Amino acid sequence: PVVQKGHLKGDEIDAVRTIFMRRVMTQNMWDEYQILEENNQLVLDGPKPSVPFYTFISGKEEDIWIDTLKNYADKSFILNADHYIHLDEPEFIAEKITEFISAEEALL
């Protein structure tokens, strides 16, 4: 996505592609992929954190991810963005995080 959005040039593109492939084309990543649904259920069945949990979700994700995160989070935002939402909506995310932190600080 950073390449597609034009954030990198020349040698940077080759370097990031190499690093990405080394990180994702591993047995550990494949093993994790094969048990995604099981892990989703473990999270939903387990205890929630004792701190507020806010999430930003790509509206282009699979329904299982959207539903899992919405059900788990105290507050969530579904954005019209790709998987790497911070590349598409950085200002919105920064604004909301600042609001959350300010609201939590006011409670202290």
PDB file of C-alpha atoms in Angstrom:
ATOM      1  CA  PRO A   1       0.000   0.000   0.000  1.00  0.00           C
ATOM      2  CA  VAL A   2       2.753   2.538   0.719  1.00  0.00           C
ATOM      3  CA  VAL A   3       4.126   1.805  -2.736  1.00  0.00           C
ATOM      4  CA  GLN A   4       0.712   2.056  -4.398  1.00  0.00           C
ATOM      5  CA  LYS A   5       0.043   5.381  -2.684  1.00  0.00           C
ATOM      6  CA  GLY A   6       3.361   6.805  -3.907  1.00  0.00           C
ATOM      7  CA  HIS A   7       4.985   7.242  -0.488  1.00  0.00           C
ATOM      8  CA  LEU A   8       8.201   5.483  -1.580  1.00  0.00           C
ATOM      9  CA  LYS A   9      10.522   5.818  -4.539  1.00  0.00           C
ATOM     10  CA  GLY A  10      13.171   3.742  -6.354  1.00  0.00           C
ATOM     11  CA  ASP A  11      15.377   1.670  -4.056  1.00  0.00           C
ATOM     12  CA  GLU A  12      12.973   2.183  -1.151  1.00  0.00           C
ATOM     13  CA  ILE A  13      10.337   0.209  -3.053  1.00  0.00           C
ATOM     14  CA  ASP A  14      12.668  -2.749  -3.582  1.00  0.00           C
ATOM     15  CA  ALA A  15      13.752  -2.692   0.068  1.00  0.00           C
ATOM     16  CA  VAL A  16      10.226  -2.579   1.484  1.00  0.00           C
ATOM     17  CA  ARG A  17       9.055  -5.385  -0.807  1.00  0.00           C
ATOM     18  CA  THR A  18      11.960  -7.575   0.297  1.00  0.00           C
ATOM     19  CA  ILE A  19      11.316  -6.902   3.985  1.00  0.00           C
ATOM     20  CA  PHE A  20       7.576  -7.477   3.575  1.00  0.00           C
ATOM     21  CA  MET A  21       8.036 -10.817   1.834  1.00  0.00           C
ATOM     22  CA  ARG A  22      10.552 -12.005   4.449  1.00  0.00           C
ATOM     23  CA  ARG A  23       8.077 -11.192   7.205  1.00  0.00           C
ATOM     24  CA  VAL A  24       4.904 -12.660   5.729  1.00  0.00           C
ATOM     25  CA  MET A  25       6.100 -15.683   3.790  1.00  0.00           C
ATOM     26  CA  THR A  26       6.942 -17.715   6.886  1.00  0.00           C
ATOM     27  CA  GLN A  27       5.596 -20.888   8.460  1.00  0.00           C
ATOM     28  CA  ASN A  28       4.497 -18.921  11.534  1.00  0.00           C
ATOM     29  CA  MET A  29       2.374 -16.594   9.401  1.00  0.00           C
ATOM     30  CA  TRP A  30       0.819 -19.533   7.536  1.00  0.00           C
ATOM     31  CA  ASP A  31       0.072 -21.317  10.819  1.00  0.00           C
ATOM     32  CA  GLU A  32      -1.590 -18.179  12.194  1.00  0.00           C
ATOM     33  CA  TYR A  33      -3.676 -17.753   9.040  1.00  0.00           C
ATOM     34  CA  GLN A  34      -4.999 -21.303   9.362  1.00  0.00           C
ATOM     35  CA  ILE A  35      -6.359 -20.682  12.877  1.00  0.00           C
ATOM     36  CA  LEU A  36      -7.725 -17.156  12.477  1.00  0.00           C
ATOM     37  CA  GLU A  37     -11.336 -18.082  13.181  1.00  0.00           C
ATOM     38  CA  GLU A  38     -10.367 -20.124  16.240  1.00  0.00           C
ATOM     39  CA  ASN A  39      -8.304 -17.224  17.578  1.00  0.00           C
ATOM     40  CA  ASN A  40     -11.155 -14.783  16.936  1.00  0.00           C
ATOM     41  CA  GLN A  41     -13.423 -16.931  19.070  1.00  0.00           C
ATOM     42  CA  LEU A  42     -10.814 -17.165  21.843  1.00  0.00           C
ATOM     43  CA  VAL A  43     -10.678 -13.390  22.007  1.00  0.00           C
ATOM     44  CA  LEU A  44     -14.461 -13.041  22.046  1.00  0.00           C
ATOM     45  CA  ASP A  45     -14.861 -15.711  24.735  1.00  0.00           C
ATOM     46  CA  GLY A  46     -12.070 -14.385  26.952  1.00  0.00           C
ATOM     47  CA  PRO A  47     -12.134 -11.503  29.402  1.00  0.00           C
ATOM     48  CA  LYS A  48     -12.033  -7.975  28.041  1.00  0.00           C
ATOM     49  CA  PRO A  49      -9.120  -5.736  29.015  1.00  0.00           C
ATOM     50  CA  SER A  50      -9.592  -3.569  32.068  1.00  0.00           C
ATOM     51  CA  VAL A  51      -8.758  -0.481  30.015  1.00  0.00           C
ATOM     52  CA  PRO A  52     -10.848   1.140  27.282  1.00  0.00           C
ATOM     53  CA  PHE A  53     -10.367  -0.501  23.905  1.00  0.00           C
ATOM     54  CA  TYR A  54     -10.998   1.629  20.840  1.00  0.00           C
ATOM     55  CA  THR A  55     -10.548   0.429  17.275  1.00  0.00           C
ATOM     56  CA  PHE A  56     -10.447   1.784  13.759  1.00  0.00           C
ATOM     57  CA  ILE A  57     -11.602  -0.749  11.180  1.00  0.00           C
ATOM     58  CA  SER A  58     -11.303  -0.818   7.426  1.00  0.00           C
ATOM     59  CA  GLY A  59     -14.769  -1.148   5.968  1.00  0.00           C
ATOM     60  CA  LYS A  60     -13.148  -3.206   3.220  1.00  0.00           C
ATOM     61  CA  GLU A  61     -12.149  -6.014   5.589  1.00  0.00           C
ATOM     62  CA  GLU A  62     -13.920  -9.350   5.766  1.00  0.00           C
ATOM     63  CA  ASP A  63     -17.113  -9.340   7.822  1.00  0.00           C
ATOM     64  CA  ILE A  64     -15.593 -11.690  10.418  1.00  0.00           C
ATOM     65  CA  TRP A  65     -12.912  -9.103  11.249  1.00  0.00           C
ATOM     66  CA  ILE A  66     -15.347  -6.208  11.339  1.00  0.00           C
ATOM     67  CA  ASP A  67     -17.816  -8.093  13.541  1.00  0.00           C
ATOM     68  CA  THR A  68     -15.121  -9.420  15.884  1.00  0.00           C
ATOM     69  CA  LEU A  69     -13.603  -5.991  16.444  1.00  0.00           C
ATOM     70  CA  LYS A  70     -16.963  -4.237  16.816  1.00  0.00           C
ATOM     71  CA  ASN A  71     -18.111  -6.784  19.393  1.00  0.00           C
ATOM     72  CA  TYR A  72     -14.879  -6.577  21.356  1.00  0.00           C
ATOM     73  CA  ALA A  73     -14.227  -2.832  21.324  1.00  0.00           C
ATOM     74  CA  ASP A  74     -15.694  -0.255  23.653  1.00  0.00           C
ATOM     75  CA  LYS A  75     -15.873   2.117  20.695  1.00  0.00           C
ATOM     76  CA  SER A  76     -15.090   1.496  17.059  1.00  0.00           C
ATOM     77  CA  PHE A  77     -15.000   3.424  13.821  1.00  0.00           C
ATOM     78  CA  ILE A  78     -15.493   1.736  10.469  1.00  0.00           C
ATOM     79  CA  LEU A  79     -13.665   3.760   7.852  1.00  0.00           C
ATOM     80  CA  ASN A  80     -13.871   3.835   4.088  1.00  0.00           C
ATOM     81  CA  ALA A  81     -10.200   2.907   3.873  1.00  0.00           C
ATOM     82  CA  ASP A  82      -7.957   0.057   2.839  1.00  0.00           C
ATOM     83  CA  HIS A  83      -6.331  -2.421   5.238  1.00  0.00           C
ATOM     84  CA  TYR A  84      -3.624   0.057   6.265  1.00  0.00           C
ATOM     85  CA  ILE A  85      -6.090   2.670   7.449  1.00  0.00           C
ATOM     86  CA  HIS A  86      -3.396   4.941   8.862  1.00  0.00           C
ATOM     87  CA  LEU A  87      -2.294   5.640   5.282  1.00  0.00           C
ATOM     88  CA  ASP A  88      -5.809   6.653   4.191  1.00  0.00           C
ATOM     89  CA  GLU A  89      -7.163   8.427   7.270  1.00  0.00           C
ATOM     90  CA  PRO A  90      -4.201   9.689   9.358  1.00  0.00           C
ATOM     91  CA  GLU A  91      -5.812  12.999  10.372  1.00  0.00           C
ATOM     92  CA  PHE A  92      -9.092  11.402  11.477  1.00  0.00           C
ATOM     93  CA  ILE A  93      -7.273   8.737  13.486  1.00  0.00           C
ATOM     94  CA  ALA A  94      -4.988  11.291  15.149  1.00  0.00           C
ATOM     95  CA  GLU A  95      -7.969  13.494  16.007  1.00  0.00           C
ATOM     96  CA  LYS A  96      -9.929  10.639  17.603  1.00  0.00           C
ATOM     97  CA  ILE A  97      -6.918   9.343  19.551  1.00  0.00           C
ATOM     98  CA  THR A  98      -6.356  12.841  20.929  1.00  0.00           C
ATOM     99  CA  GLU A  99     -10.029  12.989  21.965  1.00  0.00           C
ATOM    100  CA  PHE A 100      -9.825   9.573  23.675  1.00  0.00           C
ATOM    101  CA  ILE A 101      -6.682  10.496  25.592  1.00  0.00           C
ATOM    102  CA  SER A 102      -8.142  13.827  26.666  1.00  0.00           C
ATOM    103  CA  ALA A 103     -11.352  12.169  27.857  1.00  0.00           C
ATOM    104  CA  GLU A 104      -9.416   9.552  29.834  1.00  0.00           C
ATOM    105  CA  GLU A 105      -7.135  12.174  31.389  1.00  0.00           C
ATOM    106  CA  ALA A 106     -10.209  14.129  32.509  1.00  0.00           C
ATOM    107  CA  LEU A 107     -11.346  11.067  34.477  1.00  0.00           C
ATOM    108  CA  LEU A 108      -8.093  10.840  36.427  1.00  0.00           C
TER     109      LEU A 108
END
